[in-house]
Structure formats: C-alpha cells, structure tokens
Amino acid sequence: MKTIILPTDFSPVATNAVHYGLDMALQIGASVLLLNVYQIPVSMTTDVPVVMVSAEELRKSSEQQLADLKSSLEHISSGRVKIYTESRLGNTVDELEDLCSKIRPFAVVMGTRGATGIERILFGSTTLTAIRHLTWPVIVIPPGKTFAGGIHKVGFACDFREVIETTPTQLIIEFVREFKAELHVLNVDYENRHFRAETPEESLLLHTMLEELHPTYDFIEDPDIESGINRFAEKNNLDLILMIPKKHKLLDGLFRKSATRQVVIQSHVPILCIHG
C-alpha cells in the first residue's frame, strides 16, 4: 500500500497540510504516517546551557498530541484511512530522510510555515531544507489550501534544458496517472531571452518522454518566472505545480518576504518537488 508521510509541528498551517494529505490518501487509497520530530529546548541565558524540559516530558507530549490528531483524522475519514504515528527526537529533515528510506513513501506532504514567531521561521526553513535534500516527492501546501475534490490539472515548470538528465520522467508519469490529471508543460520566457539553438530539440525530446500523458504545452510570455507561473495557474485553475528543485531559483524565494518571490504561495497553489 502507498504511504503518505505527514510531518507536523501541530501548528495550524501544519495541521492544514495534514488534512490535505489525508484527503489525498482517501482519493488514492493510501495510508498516512503522522510524524512529529521534537528537539530539547536549551536556555543559553547563562554560561552553562540549561535544559528547559526533559526529553521524557517532550516525548509524552509529542505522543499525546499525535494520538489526539490521529483520533480526529480517524473520525473525519470514518476509519477509511489507515493512520500511523511516529514520534522522534532529533533533526526533522534527518529523521524524515531516515523514515523515507525505510518506508519509500508516495509523497511527503508539508506546510510552508509554522505557527508564529520562531516556529514560523523554523518550520519554513525545515520545509525548504526538506525540498532541497529529500530524494522523495515533497508536496508543499500553502496556508489555507484544501484538497478540494482532487488534483485535476498539473503544471510542470520546464526550461527545456538537459531534459533527459534532469526530468524524473517515470515519477511524473506515475503521479499524473494516479490522479488521472491533465498535464500542462509550462515554459516562461520573455522576448526569447532564454531561447537557445538546442531549445527546439530539447522540447521535442521532452515531448517524446511524456508523450503517453498527452501533455499540453503552454508558452508564457513574462519577464518574471514566478509571476508568469502564477498568472497561468490562476487563469487556468491549476491544482498543483510540479518543479525540479535544482533547476528553479523560485523555490529559494518561496520563503522570503519579497512580494514577487511569494507569488506562488499567495495564489494558493501547492508545489510538488521531485528531484531529477
């Protein structure tokens, strides 16, 4: 059975992503694993670091919150989804990597930010680090976004460069087929600034690789990649944008405060990150 891993810090944004992942699991017949990774807070107000809460107290708190969340999700899903929980002490991304290597999940579904203050900074940073380092598909859910009936339109942001070496063809095919979705290949350019002699050949290669999905190719004229993708996503009601992290500076910008860098999150379009 497919498994979706749902990391949570129990913040509203993380819980929203958990609900998104639960609805996705319902649609594709997957189980879910709720993961909470906690760290021991240390006070540095004195010369000697002081542990503020014991590991045992943190473990009990983590396990109780996971149990409460599991109970709530079982009620919502009427028991139709198998729900597992795991509480770990350590670094979130390290523990995620270890868990993924054992479980081989269909996807990891995460929120973009934590609750407030330092939690917001830490959880946002954790999500970005997970995108960069996990070799498994990571779906990033913007605040307030719901699954809303499923994934029907997927946009694949592509620059038509080194497509054979960088495109995770099989994963894209499996994901799009799983949801019986339309695939839109999105290429953003402005006055042919990114057009190169090999662009036509690369685009033909990509078409051959993804031919069985019968993708639609959309060439977007915009000087800014983020705004171009956002404009297209809004106009065409995309449910998901698929990106290859190593090829898109956009991902680095998702967690900055710049308005142009935040545009995809503001449009409430989840992002699926798959490494090539």
PDB file of C-alpha atoms in Angstrom:
ATOM      1  CA  MET A   1       0.000   0.000   0.000  1.00  0.00           C
ATOM      2  CA  LYS A   2       1.150   3.535  -0.776  1.00  0.00           C
ATOM      3  CA  THR A   3       2.022   5.706   2.228  1.00  0.00           C
ATOM      4  CA  ILE A   4       1.952   9.483   2.568  1.00  0.00           C
ATOM      5  CA  ILE A   5       4.175  10.921   5.307  1.00  0.00           C
ATOM      6  CA  LEU A   6       2.716  13.957   7.071  1.00  0.00           C
ATOM      7  CA  PRO A   7       5.243  15.813   9.257  1.00  0.00           C
ATOM      8  CA  THR A   8       3.629  18.121  11.781  1.00  0.00           C
ATOM      9  CA  ASP A   9       4.571  20.566  14.499  1.00  0.00           C
ATOM     10  CA  PHE A  10       0.856  20.792  15.432  1.00  0.00           C
ATOM     11  CA  SER A  11       0.634  24.407  14.222  1.00  0.00           C
ATOM     12  CA  PRO A  12      -2.461  25.487  12.235  1.00  0.00           C
ATOM     13  CA  VAL A  13      -0.555  25.589   8.950  1.00  0.00           C
ATOM     14  CA  ALA A  14       0.975  22.155   9.531  1.00  0.00           C
ATOM     15  CA  THR A  15      -2.412  20.753  10.542  1.00  0.00           C
ATOM     16  CA  ASN A  16      -3.953  22.165   7.369  1.00  0.00           C
ATOM     17  CA  ALA A  17      -1.311  20.298   5.339  1.00  0.00           C
ATOM     18  CA  VAL A  18      -2.126  17.131   7.297  1.00  0.00           C
ATOM     19  CA  HIS A  19      -5.791  17.461   6.296  1.00  0.00           C
ATOM     20  CA  TYR A  20      -4.740  17.984   2.681  1.00  0.00           C
ATOM     21  CA  GLY A  21      -2.641  14.818   2.858  1.00  0.00           C
ATOM     22  CA  LEU A  22      -5.487  12.872   4.457  1.00  0.00           C
ATOM     23  CA  ASP A  23      -7.875  13.821   1.644  1.00  0.00           C
ATOM     24  CA  MET A  24      -5.234  12.836  -0.896  1.00  0.00           C
ATOM     25  CA  ALA A  25      -4.815   9.471   0.832  1.00  0.00           C
ATOM     26  CA  LEU A  26      -8.572   8.938   0.662  1.00  0.00           C
ATOM     27  CA  GLN A  27      -8.577   9.529  -3.087  1.00  0.00           C
ATOM     28  CA  ILE A  28      -5.697   7.203  -3.971  1.00  0.00           C
ATOM     29  CA  GLY A  29      -6.217   4.554  -1.292  1.00  0.00           C
ATOM     30  CA  ALA A  30      -3.031   5.294   0.645  1.00  0.00           C
ATOM     31  CA  SER A  31      -2.215   5.087   4.337  1.00  0.00           C
ATOM     32  CA  VAL A  32      -0.749   8.045   6.222  1.00  0.00           C
ATOM     33  CA  LEU A  33       2.015   8.330   8.764  1.00  0.00           C
ATOM     34  CA  LEU A  34       1.917  11.302  11.126  1.00  0.00           C
ATOM     35  CA  LEU A  35       5.435  12.321  12.131  1.00  0.00           C
ATOM     36  CA  ASN A  36       6.421  14.694  14.893  1.00  0.00           C
ATOM     37  CA  VAL A  37      10.102  15.378  15.432  1.00  0.00           C
ATOM     38  CA  TYR A  38      10.870  17.256  18.624  1.00  0.00           C
ATOM     39  CA  GLN A  39      14.025  18.826  19.974  1.00  0.00           C
ATOM     40  CA  ILE A  40      15.087  19.540  23.540  1.00  0.00           C
ATOM     41  CA  PRO A  41      14.956  23.308  24.166  1.00  0.00           C
ATOM     42  CA  VAL A  42      18.065  24.698  25.836  1.00  0.00           C
ATOM     43  CA  SER A  43      18.327  28.053  27.600  1.00  0.00           C
ATOM     44  CA  MET A  44      21.506  29.993  26.790  1.00  0.00           C
ATOM     45  CA  THR A  45      20.899  32.812  29.276  1.00  0.00           C
ATOM     46  CA  THR A  46      23.759  31.569  31.440  1.00  0.00           C
ATOM     47  CA  ASP A  47      27.319  30.448  30.685  1.00  0.00           C
ATOM     48  CA  VAL A  48      26.205  26.848  31.083  1.00  0.00           C
ATOM     49  CA  PRO A  49      23.389  25.599  28.777  1.00  0.00           C
ATOM     50  CA  VAL A  50      20.328  24.595  30.791  1.00  0.00           C
ATOM     51  CA  VAL A  51      17.838  22.016  29.543  1.00  0.00           C
ATOM     52  CA  MET A  52      14.400  23.589  29.993  1.00  0.00           C
ATOM     53  CA  VAL A  53      12.247  20.465  29.547  1.00  0.00           C
ATOM     54  CA  SER A  54      13.197  16.822  29.933  1.00  0.00           C
ATOM     55  CA  ALA A  55      13.281  14.501  26.941  1.00  0.00           C
ATOM     56  CA  GLU A  56      10.722  12.269  28.642  1.00  0.00           C
ATOM     57  CA  GLU A  57       8.242  15.138  29.045  1.00  0.00           C
ATOM     58  CA  LEU A  58       8.687  16.120  25.415  1.00  0.00           C
ATOM     59  CA  ARG A  59       8.210  12.525  24.241  1.00  0.00           C
ATOM     60  CA  LYS A  60       4.984  12.151  26.223  1.00  0.00           C
ATOM     61  CA  SER A  61       3.665  15.470  24.936  1.00  0.00           C
ATOM     62  CA  SER A  62       4.544  14.567  21.348  1.00  0.00           C
ATOM     63  CA  GLU A  63       2.920  11.149  21.570  1.00  0.00           C
ATOM     64  CA  GLN A  64      -0.235  12.541  23.192  1.00  0.00           C
ATOM     65  CA  GLN A  65      -0.656  15.239  20.556  1.00  0.00           C
ATOM     66  CA  LEU A  66      -0.118  12.662  17.815  1.00  0.00           C
ATOM     67  CA  ALA A  67      -2.717  10.386  19.397  1.00  0.00           C
ATOM     68  CA  ASP A  68      -5.222  13.260  19.582  1.00  0.00           C
ATOM     69  CA  LEU A  69      -4.574  14.214  15.970  1.00  0.00           C
ATOM     70  CA  LYS A  70      -4.888  10.597  14.836  1.00  0.00           C
ATOM     71  CA  SER A  71      -8.217  10.269  16.629  1.00  0.00           C
ATOM     72  CA  SER A  72      -9.503  13.424  14.951  1.00  0.00           C
ATOM     73  CA  LEU A  73      -8.420  12.236  11.489  1.00  0.00           C
ATOM     74  CA  GLU A  74      -9.939   8.792  12.012  1.00  0.00           C
ATOM     75  CA  HIS A  75     -13.233  10.498  12.815  1.00  0.00           C
ATOM     76  CA  ILE A  76     -13.021  12.736   9.748  1.00  0.00           C
ATOM     77  CA  SER A  77     -12.175   9.833   7.427  1.00  0.00           C
ATOM     78  CA  SER A  78     -14.683   7.470   9.075  1.00  0.00           C
ATOM     79  CA  GLY A  79     -11.871   4.955   9.512  1.00  0.00           C
ATOM     80  CA  ARG A  80     -11.300   4.621   5.755  1.00  0.00           C
ATOM     81  CA  VAL A  81      -7.609   5.540   6.011  1.00  0.00           C
ATOM     82  CA  LYS A  82      -5.030   3.591   7.993  1.00  0.00           C
ATOM     83  CA  ILE A  83      -3.240   6.115  10.187  1.00  0.00           C
ATOM     84  CA  TYR A  84       0.082   5.506  11.896  1.00  0.00           C
ATOM     85  CA  THR A  85       2.056   7.794  14.171  1.00  0.00           C
ATOM     86  CA  GLU A  86       5.714   8.201  14.958  1.00  0.00           C
ATOM     87  CA  SER A  87       7.415  10.489  17.455  1.00  0.00           C
ATOM     88  CA  ARG A  88      11.152  11.087  17.179  1.00  0.00           C
ATOM     89  CA  LEU A  89      13.816  13.144  18.920  1.00  0.00           C
ATOM     90  CA  GLY A  90      16.231  14.822  16.535  1.00  0.00           C
ATOM     91  CA  ASN A  91      16.507  16.967  13.431  1.00  0.00           C
ATOM     92  CA  THR A  92      13.333  16.975  11.344  1.00  0.00           C
ATOM     93  CA  VAL A  93      14.959  16.567   7.919  1.00  0.00           C
ATOM     94  CA  ASP A  94      17.414  13.921   9.151  1.00  0.00           C
ATOM     95  CA  GLU A  95      14.592  11.908  10.679  1.00  0.00           C
ATOM     96  CA  LEU A  96      12.484  12.368   7.552  1.00  0.00           C
ATOM     97  CA  GLU A  97      15.309  11.059   5.387  1.00  0.00           C
ATOM     98  CA  ASP A  98      15.698   8.013   7.603  1.00  0.00           C
ATOM     99  CA  LEU A  99      11.960   7.344   7.624  1.00  0.00           C
ATOM    100  CA  CYS A 100      11.637   7.779   3.856  1.00  0.00           C
ATOM    101  CA  SER A 101      14.454   5.323   3.204  1.00  0.00           C
ATOM    102  CA  LYS A 102      12.572   2.707   5.218  1.00  0.00           C
ATOM    103  CA  ILE A 103       9.013   3.405   4.082  1.00  0.00           C
ATOM    104  CA  ARG A 104       9.576   4.608   0.494  1.00  0.00           C
ATOM    105  CA  PRO A 105       6.564   6.948   0.602  1.00  0.00           C
ATOM    106  CA  PHE A 106       4.356   8.030  -2.267  1.00  0.00           C
ATOM    107  CA  ALA A 107       4.994  11.596  -1.090  1.00  0.00           C
ATOM    108  CA  VAL A 108       5.836  13.787   1.889  1.00  0.00           C
ATOM    109  CA  VAL A 109       3.194  16.497   2.391  1.00  0.00           C
ATOM    110  CA  MET A 110       4.265  19.579   4.370  1.00  0.00           C
ATOM    111  CA  GLY A 111       3.012  23.059   5.194  1.00  0.00           C
ATOM    112  CA  THR A 112       5.085  26.090   4.296  1.00  0.00           C
ATOM    113  CA  ARG A 113       5.265  27.727   7.724  1.00  0.00           C
ATOM    114  CA  GLY A 114       4.896  27.014  11.395  1.00  0.00           C
ATOM    115  CA  ALA A 115       2.688  28.770  13.912  1.00  0.00           C
ATOM    116  CA  THR A 116       4.118  32.111  14.965  1.00  0.00           C
ATOM    117  CA  GLY A 117       7.404  33.838  15.647  1.00  0.00           C
ATOM    118  CA  ILE A 118      10.370  31.496  15.812  1.00  0.00           C
ATOM    119  CA  GLU A 119       8.161  28.492  14.967  1.00  0.00           C
ATOM    120  CA  ARG A 120       7.218  30.130  11.699  1.00  0.00           C
ATOM    121  CA  ILE A 121      10.881  30.674  10.828  1.00  0.00           C
ATOM    122  CA  LEU A 122      11.933  27.171  11.843  1.00  0.00           C
ATOM    123  CA  PHE A 123       9.125  25.316  10.103  1.00  0.00           C
ATOM    124  CA  GLY A 124       9.534  27.360   6.916  1.00  0.00           C
ATOM    125  CA  SER A 125      13.252  26.650   6.968  1.00  0.00           C
ATOM    126  CA  THR A 126      12.594  22.960   7.627  1.00  0.00           C
ATOM    127  CA  THR A 127      10.294  22.699   4.618  1.00  0.00           C
ATOM    128  CA  LEU A 128      12.794  24.386   2.317  1.00  0.00           C
ATOM    129  CA  THR A 129      15.591  22.126   3.586  1.00  0.00           C
ATOM    130  CA  ALA A 130      13.395  19.065   3.030  1.00  0.00           C
ATOM    131  CA  ILE A 131      12.736  20.179  -0.554  1.00  0.00           C
ATOM    132  CA  ARG A 132      16.448  20.524  -1.188  1.00  0.00           C
ATOM    133  CA  HIS A 133      17.602  17.296   0.398  1.00  0.00           C
ATOM    134  CA  LEU A 134      14.882  14.661   0.282  1.00  0.00           C
ATOM    135  CA  THR A 135      15.025  12.454  -2.813  1.00  0.00           C
ATOM    136  CA  TRP A 136      11.340  11.594  -2.402  1.00  0.00           C
ATOM    137  CA  PRO A 137       8.479  13.714  -3.771  1.00  0.00           C
ATOM    138  CA  VAL A 138       7.642  16.613  -1.436  1.00  0.00           C
ATOM    139  CA  ILE A 139       4.328  18.431  -1.785  1.00  0.00           C
ATOM    140  CA  VAL A 140       4.329  21.908  -0.248  1.00  0.00           C
ATOM    141  CA  ILE A 141       0.908  23.140   0.863  1.00  0.00           C
ATOM    142  CA  PRO A 142       0.327  26.905   1.204  1.00  0.00           C
ATOM    143  CA  PRO A 143      -1.613  28.183   4.223  1.00  0.00           C
ATOM    144  CA  GLY A 144      -5.350  27.598   3.941  1.00  0.00           C
ATOM    145  CA  LYS A 145      -5.176  25.403   0.840  1.00  0.00           C
ATOM    146  CA  THR A 146      -7.540  22.421   0.800  1.00  0.00           C
ATOM    147  CA  PHE A 147      -7.559  19.332  -1.408  1.00  0.00           C
ATOM    148  CA  ALA A 148     -10.973  20.487  -2.697  1.00  0.00           C
ATOM    149  CA  GLY A 149     -12.016  17.439  -4.646  1.00  0.00           C
ATOM    150  CA  GLY A 150      -8.697  16.329  -6.017  1.00  0.00           C
ATOM    151  CA  ILE A 151      -5.901  17.078  -8.431  1.00  0.00           C
ATOM    152  CA  HIS A 152      -7.170  17.558 -11.972  1.00  0.00           C
ATOM    153  CA  LYS A 153      -4.630  19.892 -13.577  1.00  0.00           C
ATOM    154  CA  VAL A 154      -0.876  19.688 -13.015  1.00  0.00           C
ATOM    155  CA  GLY A 155       1.534  22.293 -14.356  1.00  0.00           C
ATOM    156  CA  PHE A 156       5.130  21.168 -14.962  1.00  0.00           C
ATOM    157  CA  ALA A 157       7.506  24.147 -14.994  1.00  0.00           C
ATOM    158  CA  CYS A 158      10.242  23.363 -17.522  1.00  0.00           C
ATOM    159  CA  ASP A 159      13.062  25.404 -19.081  1.00  0.00           C
ATOM    160  CA  PHE A 160      13.824  22.870 -21.859  1.00  0.00           C
ATOM    161  CA  ARG A 161      17.403  22.392 -20.735  1.00  0.00           C
ATOM    162  CA  GLU A 162      19.082  18.993 -20.325  1.00  0.00           C
ATOM    163  CA  VAL A 163      15.648  17.364 -20.165  1.00  0.00           C
ATOM    164  CA  ILE A 164      16.934  13.788 -20.384  1.00  0.00           C
ATOM    165  CA  GLU A 165      19.369  14.271 -17.490  1.00  0.00           C
ATOM    166  CA  THR A 166      17.085  16.298 -15.229  1.00  0.00           C
ATOM    167  CA  THR A 167      13.500  15.164 -15.820  1.00  0.00           C
ATOM    168  CA  PRO A 168      12.213  12.407 -13.477  1.00  0.00           C
ATOM    169  CA  THR A 169      10.003  11.071 -16.254  1.00  0.00           C
ATOM    170  CA  GLN A 170       8.716   7.939 -14.564  1.00  0.00           C
ATOM    171  CA  LEU A 171       7.758   9.723 -11.351  1.00  0.00           C
ATOM    172  CA  ILE A 172       5.897  12.406 -13.301  1.00  0.00           C
ATOM    173  CA  ILE A 173       4.028   9.788 -15.327  1.00  0.00           C
ATOM    174  CA  GLU A 174       3.097   7.780 -12.239  1.00  0.00           C
ATOM    175  CA  PHE A 175       1.897  10.850 -10.344  1.00  0.00           C
ATOM    176  CA  VAL A 176      -0.200  12.287 -13.177  1.00  0.00           C
ATOM    177  CA  ARG A 177      -1.713   8.873 -13.909  1.00  0.00           C
ATOM    178  CA  GLU A 178      -2.528   8.285 -10.240  1.00  0.00           C
ATOM    179  CA  PHE A 179      -4.809  11.310 -10.247  1.00  0.00           C
ATOM    180  CA  LYS A 180      -5.951  10.955 -13.865  1.00  0.00           C
ATOM    181  CA  ALA A 181      -4.894  14.576 -14.257  1.00  0.00           C
ATOM    182  CA  GLU A 182      -4.183  16.828 -17.218  1.00  0.00           C
ATOM    183  CA  LEU A 183      -0.508  17.726 -17.612  1.00  0.00           C
ATOM    184  CA  HIS A 184       0.451  21.225 -18.724  1.00  0.00           C
ATOM    185  CA  VAL A 185       4.115  21.820 -19.558  1.00  0.00           C
ATOM    186  CA  LEU A 186       4.834  25.445 -18.646  1.00  0.00           C
ATOM    187  CA  ASN A 187       7.678  27.389 -20.190  1.00  0.00           C
ATOM    188  CA  VAL A 188       8.136  31.008 -19.151  1.00  0.00           C
ATOM    189  CA  ASP A 189      10.176  33.307 -21.381  1.00  0.00           C
ATOM    190  CA  TYR A 190      10.229  36.946 -22.385  1.00  0.00           C
ATOM    191  CA  GLU A 191      11.170  38.165 -25.865  1.00  0.00           C
ATOM    192  CA  ASN A 192      13.008  34.839 -26.418  1.00  0.00           C
ATOM    193  CA  ARG A 193      15.689  35.745 -23.872  1.00  0.00           C
ATOM    194  CA  HIS A 194      16.062  32.103 -22.843  1.00  0.00           C
ATOM    195  CA  PHE A 195      15.748  30.618 -26.329  1.00  0.00           C
ATOM    196  CA  ARG A 196      18.866  28.729 -27.399  1.00  0.00           C
ATOM    197  CA  ALA A 197      19.854  26.801 -30.519  1.00  0.00           C
ATOM    198  CA  GLU A 198      19.137  23.491 -28.759  1.00  0.00           C
ATOM    199  CA  THR A 199      15.738  24.551 -27.350  1.00  0.00           C
ATOM    200  CA  PRO A 200      13.634  23.012 -30.175  1.00  0.00           C
ATOM    201  CA  GLU A 201      15.478  19.691 -29.894  1.00  0.00           C
ATOM    202  CA  GLU A 202      15.142  19.656 -26.095  1.00  0.00           C
ATOM    203  CA  SER A 203      11.412  20.387 -26.284  1.00  0.00           C
ATOM    204  CA  LEU A 204      10.983  17.558 -28.806  1.00  0.00           C
ATOM    205  CA  LEU A 205      12.861  15.182 -26.502  1.00  0.00           C
ATOM    206  CA  LEU A 206      10.593  16.118 -23.601  1.00  0.00           C
ATOM    207  CA  HIS A 207       7.536  15.579 -25.763  1.00  0.00           C
ATOM    208  CA  THR A 208       8.762  12.080 -26.583  1.00  0.00           C
ATOM    209  CA  MET A 209       9.453  11.313 -22.913  1.00  0.00           C
ATOM    210  CA  LEU A 210       5.987  12.423 -21.766  1.00  0.00           C
ATOM    211  CA  GLU A 211       4.035  11.521 -24.909  1.00  0.00           C
ATOM    212  CA  GLU A 212       1.823   8.928 -23.218  1.00  0.00           C
ATOM    213  CA  LEU A 213       0.374  11.646 -20.962  1.00  0.00           C
ATOM    214  CA  HIS A 214      -0.642  13.767 -23.968  1.00  0.00           C
ATOM    215  CA  PRO A 215       0.545  16.991 -22.305  1.00  0.00           C
ATOM    216  CA  THR A 216      -0.494  20.473 -23.331  1.00  0.00           C
ATOM    217  CA  TYR A 217       2.374  22.907 -23.908  1.00  0.00           C
ATOM    218  CA  ASP A 218       1.872  26.440 -22.659  1.00  0.00           C
ATOM    219  CA  PHE A 219       4.401  29.126 -23.552  1.00  0.00           C
ATOM    220  CA  ILE A 220       4.045  32.017 -21.137  1.00  0.00           C
ATOM    221  CA  GLU A 221       5.368  35.466 -22.005  1.00  0.00           C
ATOM    222  CA  ASP A 222       6.530  37.136 -18.800  1.00  0.00           C
ATOM    223  CA  PRO A 223       9.850  38.698 -17.664  1.00  0.00           C
ATOM    224  CA  ASP A 224       9.419  37.100 -14.244  1.00  0.00           C
ATOM    225  CA  ILE A 225       9.109  33.304 -13.897  1.00  0.00           C
ATOM    226  CA  GLU A 226       7.146  33.472 -10.640  1.00  0.00           C
ATOM    227  CA  SER A 227       4.540  35.931 -11.862  1.00  0.00           C
ATOM    228  CA  GLY A 228       4.233  34.075 -15.170  1.00  0.00           C
ATOM    229  CA  ILE A 229       3.515  30.769 -13.487  1.00  0.00           C
ATOM    230  CA  ASN A 230       1.167  32.422 -11.009  1.00  0.00           C
ATOM    231  CA  ARG A 231      -0.788  34.207 -13.709  1.00  0.00           C
ATOM    232  CA  PHE A 232      -1.201  30.995 -15.680  1.00  0.00           C
ATOM    233  CA  ALA A 233      -2.098  28.974 -12.585  1.00  0.00           C
ATOM    234  CA  GLU A 234      -4.802  31.450 -11.581  1.00  0.00           C
ATOM    235  CA  LYS A 235      -6.258  31.770 -15.068  1.00  0.00           C
ATOM    236  CA  ASN A 236      -6.304  28.025 -15.743  1.00  0.00           C
ATOM    237  CA  ASN A 237      -7.159  26.740 -12.238  1.00  0.00           C
ATOM    238  CA  LEU A 238      -4.102  24.551 -11.802  1.00  0.00           C
ATOM    239  CA  ASP A 239      -4.295  22.292  -8.757  1.00  0.00           C
ATOM    240  CA  LEU A 240      -0.563  21.645  -8.494  1.00  0.00           C
ATOM    241  CA  ILE A 241       2.714  22.964  -9.879  1.00  0.00           C
ATOM    242  CA  LEU A 242       5.473  20.409 -10.404  1.00  0.00           C
ATOM    243  CA  MET A 243       9.045  21.643 -10.128  1.00  0.00           C
ATOM    244  CA  ILE A 244      12.558  20.213 -10.114  1.00  0.00           C
ATOM    245  CA  PRO A 245      14.268  21.912  -7.125  1.00  0.00           C
ATOM    246  CA  LYS A 246      17.807  22.022  -8.517  1.00  0.00           C
ATOM    247  CA  LYS A 247      16.603  23.844 -11.607  1.00  0.00           C
ATOM    248  CA  HIS A 248      14.382  26.533 -10.100  1.00  0.00           C
ATOM    249  CA  LYS A 249      15.540  29.505  -8.060  1.00  0.00           C
ATOM    250  CA  LEU A 250      11.837  30.038  -7.416  1.00  0.00           C
ATOM    251  CA  LEU A 251      11.980  27.559  -4.571  1.00  0.00           C
ATOM    252  CA  ASP A 252      14.629  29.573  -2.769  1.00  0.00           C
ATOM    253  CA  GLY A 253      12.307  32.546  -2.992  1.00  0.00           C
ATOM    254  CA  LEU A 254       9.221  30.890  -1.625  1.00  0.00           C
ATOM    255  CA  PHE A 255      10.308  31.581   1.941  1.00  0.00           C
ATOM    256  CA  ARG A 256      11.449  35.167   1.513  1.00  0.00           C
ATOM    257  CA  LYS A 257       9.270  38.193   2.088  1.00  0.00           C
ATOM    258  CA  SER A 258       9.651  39.652  -1.404  1.00  0.00           C
ATOM    259  CA  ALA A 259       6.208  40.033  -2.996  1.00  0.00           C
ATOM    260  CA  THR A 260       7.384  38.661  -6.349  1.00  0.00           C
ATOM    261  CA  ARG A 261       9.054  35.686  -4.660  1.00  0.00           C
ATOM    262  CA  GLN A 262       5.918  34.911  -2.667  1.00  0.00           C
ATOM    263  CA  VAL A 263       3.573  34.971  -5.614  1.00  0.00           C
ATOM    264  CA  VAL A 264       3.018  31.220  -5.937  1.00  0.00           C
ATOM    265  CA  ILE A 265       2.248  30.822  -2.245  1.00  0.00           C
ATOM    266  CA  GLN A 266      -0.109  33.778  -2.390  1.00  0.00           C
ATOM    267  CA  SER A 267      -2.007  32.137  -5.225  1.00  0.00           C
ATOM    268  CA  HIS A 268      -2.554  29.092  -3.022  1.00  0.00           C
ATOM    269  CA  VAL A 269      -1.149  26.602  -5.500  1.00  0.00           C
ATOM    270  CA  PRO A 270       0.591  23.594  -3.918  1.00  0.00           C
ATOM    271  CA  ILE A 271       4.016  22.722  -5.297  1.00  0.00           C
ATOM    272  CA  LEU A 272       5.239  19.198  -5.958  1.00  0.00           C
ATOM    273  CA  CYS A 273       9.024  18.966  -5.838  1.00  0.00           C
ATOM    274  CA  ILE A 274      10.697  15.975  -7.484  1.00  0.00           C
ATOM    275  CA  HIS A 275      14.434  15.635  -7.959  1.00  0.00           C
ATOM    276  CA  GLY A 276      15.699  14.667 -11.389  1.00  0.00           C
TER     277      GLY A 276
END
